[in-house]
PDB file of C-alpha atoms in Angstrom:
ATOM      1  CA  UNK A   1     -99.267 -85.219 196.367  1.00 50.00           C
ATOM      2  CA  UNK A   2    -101.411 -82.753 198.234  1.00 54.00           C
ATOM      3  CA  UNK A   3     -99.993 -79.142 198.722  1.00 55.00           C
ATOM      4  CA  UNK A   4     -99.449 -78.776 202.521  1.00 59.00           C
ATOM      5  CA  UNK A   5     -99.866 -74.935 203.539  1.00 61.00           C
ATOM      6  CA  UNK A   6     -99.436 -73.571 206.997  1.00 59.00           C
ATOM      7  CA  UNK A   7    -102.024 -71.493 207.718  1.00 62.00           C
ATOM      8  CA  UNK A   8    -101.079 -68.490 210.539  1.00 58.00           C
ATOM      9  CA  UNK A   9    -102.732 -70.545 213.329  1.00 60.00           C
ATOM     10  CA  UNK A  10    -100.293 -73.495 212.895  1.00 61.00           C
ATOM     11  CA  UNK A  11     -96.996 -71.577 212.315  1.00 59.00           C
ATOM     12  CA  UNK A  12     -94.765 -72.041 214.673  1.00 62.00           C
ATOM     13  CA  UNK A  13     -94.412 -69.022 216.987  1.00 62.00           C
ATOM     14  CA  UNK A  14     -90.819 -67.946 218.785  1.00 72.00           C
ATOM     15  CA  UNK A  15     -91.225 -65.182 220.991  1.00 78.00           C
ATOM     16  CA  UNK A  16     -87.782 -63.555 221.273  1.00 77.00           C
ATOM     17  CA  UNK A  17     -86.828 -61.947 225.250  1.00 81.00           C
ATOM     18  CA  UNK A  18     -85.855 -58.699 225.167  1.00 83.00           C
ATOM     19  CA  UNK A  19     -82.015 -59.600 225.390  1.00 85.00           C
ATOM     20  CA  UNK A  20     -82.157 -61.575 222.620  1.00 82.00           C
ATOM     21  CA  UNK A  21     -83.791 -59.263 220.537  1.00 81.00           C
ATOM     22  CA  UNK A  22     -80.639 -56.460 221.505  1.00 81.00           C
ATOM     23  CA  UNK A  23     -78.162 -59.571 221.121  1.00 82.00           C
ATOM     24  CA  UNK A  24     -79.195 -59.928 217.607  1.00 80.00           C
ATOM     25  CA  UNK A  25     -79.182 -56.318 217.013  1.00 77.00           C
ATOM     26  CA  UNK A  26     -75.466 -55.878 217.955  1.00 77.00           C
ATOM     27  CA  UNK A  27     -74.574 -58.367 216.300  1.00 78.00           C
ATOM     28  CA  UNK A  28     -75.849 -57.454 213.032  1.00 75.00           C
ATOM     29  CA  UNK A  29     -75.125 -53.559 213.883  1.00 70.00           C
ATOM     30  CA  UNK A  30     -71.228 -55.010 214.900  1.00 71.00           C
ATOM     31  CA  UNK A  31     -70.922 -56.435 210.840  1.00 69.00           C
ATOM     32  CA  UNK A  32     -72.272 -53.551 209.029  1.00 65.00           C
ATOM     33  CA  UNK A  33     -72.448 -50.920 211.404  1.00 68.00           C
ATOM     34  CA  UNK A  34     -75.983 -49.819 213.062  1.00 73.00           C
ATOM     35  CA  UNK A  35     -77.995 -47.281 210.718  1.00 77.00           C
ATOM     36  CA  UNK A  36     -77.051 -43.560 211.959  1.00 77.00           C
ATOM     37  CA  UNK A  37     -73.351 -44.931 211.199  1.00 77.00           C
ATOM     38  CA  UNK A  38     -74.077 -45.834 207.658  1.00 74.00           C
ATOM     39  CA  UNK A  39     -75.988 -42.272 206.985  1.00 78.00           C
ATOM     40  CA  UNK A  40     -73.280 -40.018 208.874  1.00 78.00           C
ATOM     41  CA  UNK A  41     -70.301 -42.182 206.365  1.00 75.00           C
ATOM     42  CA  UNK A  42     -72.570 -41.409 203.355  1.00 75.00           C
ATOM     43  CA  UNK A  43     -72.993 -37.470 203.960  1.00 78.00           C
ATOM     44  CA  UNK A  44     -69.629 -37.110 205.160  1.00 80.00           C
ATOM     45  CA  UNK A  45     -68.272 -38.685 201.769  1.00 77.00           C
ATOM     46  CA  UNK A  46     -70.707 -36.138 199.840  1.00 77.00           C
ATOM     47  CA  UNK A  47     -69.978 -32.999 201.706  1.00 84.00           C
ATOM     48  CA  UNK A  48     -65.984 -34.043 201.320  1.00 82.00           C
ATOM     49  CA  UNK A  49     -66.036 -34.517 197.081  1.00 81.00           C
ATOM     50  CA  UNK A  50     -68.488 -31.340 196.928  1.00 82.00           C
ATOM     51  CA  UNK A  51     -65.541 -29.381 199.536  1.00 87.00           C
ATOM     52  CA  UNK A  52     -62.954 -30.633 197.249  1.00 83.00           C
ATOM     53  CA  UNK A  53     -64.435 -30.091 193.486  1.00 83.00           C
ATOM     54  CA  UNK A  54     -65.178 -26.134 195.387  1.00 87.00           C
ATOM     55  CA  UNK A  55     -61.203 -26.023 196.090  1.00 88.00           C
ATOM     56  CA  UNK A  56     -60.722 -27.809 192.551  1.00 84.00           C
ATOM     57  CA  UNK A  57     -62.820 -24.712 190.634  1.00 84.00           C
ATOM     58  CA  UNK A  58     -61.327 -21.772 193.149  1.00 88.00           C
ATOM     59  CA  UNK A  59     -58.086 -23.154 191.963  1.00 86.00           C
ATOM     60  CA  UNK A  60     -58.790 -22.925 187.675  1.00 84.00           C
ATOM     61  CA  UNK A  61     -60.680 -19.486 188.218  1.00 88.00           C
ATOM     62  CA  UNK A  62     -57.402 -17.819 189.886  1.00 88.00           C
ATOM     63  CA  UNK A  63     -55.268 -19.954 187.429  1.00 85.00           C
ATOM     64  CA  UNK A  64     -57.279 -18.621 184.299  1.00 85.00           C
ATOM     65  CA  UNK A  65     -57.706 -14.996 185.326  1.00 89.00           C
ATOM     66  CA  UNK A  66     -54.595 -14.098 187.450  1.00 88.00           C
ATOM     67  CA  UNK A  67     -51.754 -16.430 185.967  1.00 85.00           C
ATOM     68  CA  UNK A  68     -53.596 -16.940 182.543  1.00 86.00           C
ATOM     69  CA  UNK A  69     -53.025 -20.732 182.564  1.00 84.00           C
ATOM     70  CA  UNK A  70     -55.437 -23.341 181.951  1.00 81.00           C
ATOM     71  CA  UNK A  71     -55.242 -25.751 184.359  1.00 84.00           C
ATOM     72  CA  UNK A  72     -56.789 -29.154 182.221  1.00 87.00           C
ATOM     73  CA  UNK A  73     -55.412 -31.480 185.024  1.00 88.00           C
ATOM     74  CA  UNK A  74     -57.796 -29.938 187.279  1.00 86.00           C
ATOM     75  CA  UNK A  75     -60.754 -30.005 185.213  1.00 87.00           C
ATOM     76  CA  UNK A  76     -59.825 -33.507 183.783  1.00 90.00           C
ATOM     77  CA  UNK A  77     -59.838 -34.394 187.446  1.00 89.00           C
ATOM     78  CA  UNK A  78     -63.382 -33.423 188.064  1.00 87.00           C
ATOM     79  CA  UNK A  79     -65.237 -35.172 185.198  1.00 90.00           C
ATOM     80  CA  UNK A  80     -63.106 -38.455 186.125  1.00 91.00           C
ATOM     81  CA  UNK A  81     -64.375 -38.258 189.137  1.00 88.00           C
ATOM     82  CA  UNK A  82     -67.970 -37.059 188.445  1.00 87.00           C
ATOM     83  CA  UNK A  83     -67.998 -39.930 185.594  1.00 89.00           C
ATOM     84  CA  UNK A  84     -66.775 -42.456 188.013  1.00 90.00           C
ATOM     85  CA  UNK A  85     -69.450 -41.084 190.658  1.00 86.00           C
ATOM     86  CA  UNK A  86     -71.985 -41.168 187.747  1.00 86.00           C
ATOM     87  CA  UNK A  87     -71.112 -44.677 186.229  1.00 87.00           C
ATOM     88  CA  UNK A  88     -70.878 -46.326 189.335  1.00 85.00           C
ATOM     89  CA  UNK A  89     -74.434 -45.122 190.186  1.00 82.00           C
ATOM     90  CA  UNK A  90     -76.070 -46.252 186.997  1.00 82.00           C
ATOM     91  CA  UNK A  91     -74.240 -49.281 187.621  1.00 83.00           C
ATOM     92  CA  UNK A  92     -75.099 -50.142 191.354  1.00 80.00           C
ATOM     93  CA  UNK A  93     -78.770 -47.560 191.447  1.00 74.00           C
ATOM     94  CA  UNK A  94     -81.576 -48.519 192.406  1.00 72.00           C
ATOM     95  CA  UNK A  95     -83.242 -45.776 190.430  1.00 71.00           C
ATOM     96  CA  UNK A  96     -85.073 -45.998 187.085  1.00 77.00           C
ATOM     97  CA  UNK A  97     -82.856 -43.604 184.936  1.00 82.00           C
ATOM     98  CA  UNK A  98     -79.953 -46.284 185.351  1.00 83.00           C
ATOM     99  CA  UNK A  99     -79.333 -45.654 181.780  1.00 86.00           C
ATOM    100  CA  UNK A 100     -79.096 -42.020 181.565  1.00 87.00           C
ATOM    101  CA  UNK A 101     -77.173 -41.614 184.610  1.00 85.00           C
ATOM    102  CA  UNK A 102     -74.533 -44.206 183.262  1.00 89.00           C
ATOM    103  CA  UNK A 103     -74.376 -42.951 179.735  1.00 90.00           C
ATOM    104  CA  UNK A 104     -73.993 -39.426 181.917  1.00 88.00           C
ATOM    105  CA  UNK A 105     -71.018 -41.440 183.389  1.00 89.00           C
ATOM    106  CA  UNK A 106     -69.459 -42.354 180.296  1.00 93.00           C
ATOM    107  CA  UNK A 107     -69.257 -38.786 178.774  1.00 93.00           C
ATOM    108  CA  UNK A 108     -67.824 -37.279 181.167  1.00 91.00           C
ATOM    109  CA  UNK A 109     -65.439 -39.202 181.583  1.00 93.00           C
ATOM    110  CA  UNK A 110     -64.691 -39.212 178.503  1.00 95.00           C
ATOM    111  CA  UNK A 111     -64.182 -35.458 179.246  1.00 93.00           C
ATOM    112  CA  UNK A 112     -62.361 -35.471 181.708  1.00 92.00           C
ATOM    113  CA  UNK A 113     -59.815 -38.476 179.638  1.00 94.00           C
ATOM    114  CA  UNK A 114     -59.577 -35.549 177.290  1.00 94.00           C
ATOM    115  CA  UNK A 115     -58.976 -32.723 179.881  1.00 91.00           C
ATOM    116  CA  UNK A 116     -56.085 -34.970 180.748  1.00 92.00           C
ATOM    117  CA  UNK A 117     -54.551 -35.813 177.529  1.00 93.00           C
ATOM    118  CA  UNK A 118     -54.879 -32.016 176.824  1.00 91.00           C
ATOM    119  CA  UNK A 119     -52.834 -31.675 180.028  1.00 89.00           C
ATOM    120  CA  UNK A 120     -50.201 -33.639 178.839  1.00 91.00           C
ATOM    121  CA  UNK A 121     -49.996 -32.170 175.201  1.00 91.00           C
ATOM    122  CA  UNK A 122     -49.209 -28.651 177.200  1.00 86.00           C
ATOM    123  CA  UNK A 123     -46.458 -30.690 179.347  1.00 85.00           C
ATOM    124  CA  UNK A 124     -44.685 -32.325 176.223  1.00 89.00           C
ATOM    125  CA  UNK A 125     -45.047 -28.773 173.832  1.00 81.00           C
TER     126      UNK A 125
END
């Protein structure tokens, strides 16, 4: 059996109006949103966990220096997040340090497991 290739001149050609060519845009853009949408969701996520791990510090520095309490459950919150952040990049990445940024992952939160369990040794003593 003989290998049949198409060469460019014999491909068949479909030359799309301009209506269609929106139609299939909005259609697409209406399942996963259009490409501004996706990049506004994705900075706004960023700029909220770096706003709230600011509030989360601010927080332990006037707990440690005015009220001379350690506040673990806050810092156990931030490396569970940070090594969830962390482990699902290595995970999903499309970088090449995959591995370092999920073994990253794993220690902190790893710290941040025993930020909490040193939270709840202060709560039962």
């Amino acid at each position: 059996m003989e290998d049949e290739t198409i060469t460019p001149d014999e491909q068949p050609v479909t030359v799309l109006s301009r209506e269609e060519i929106l139609e299939r845009s909005r259609k697409e853009n209406a399942r996963l949103g259009d490409e501004r949408e996706r990049k506004l969701l994705k900075q706004g996520v960023g700029i909220a966990a770096v706003a709230g791990l600011v509030i989360i510090f601010i927080i332990f520095i006037v707990n440690a220096f005015v009220l001379q309490k350690y506040s673990y459950e806050l810092m156990g919150t931030v490396f569970v997040m940070n090594g969830i952040n962390y482990i699902w990049q290595g995970r999903f990445g499309q970088g090449r340090k995959k591995i370092v940024i999920l073994s990253c992952g794993v220690v902190q939160l790893l710290c941040g497991i025993a930020f909490l369990v040193m939270w709840v040794i202060t709560l039962v003593v």
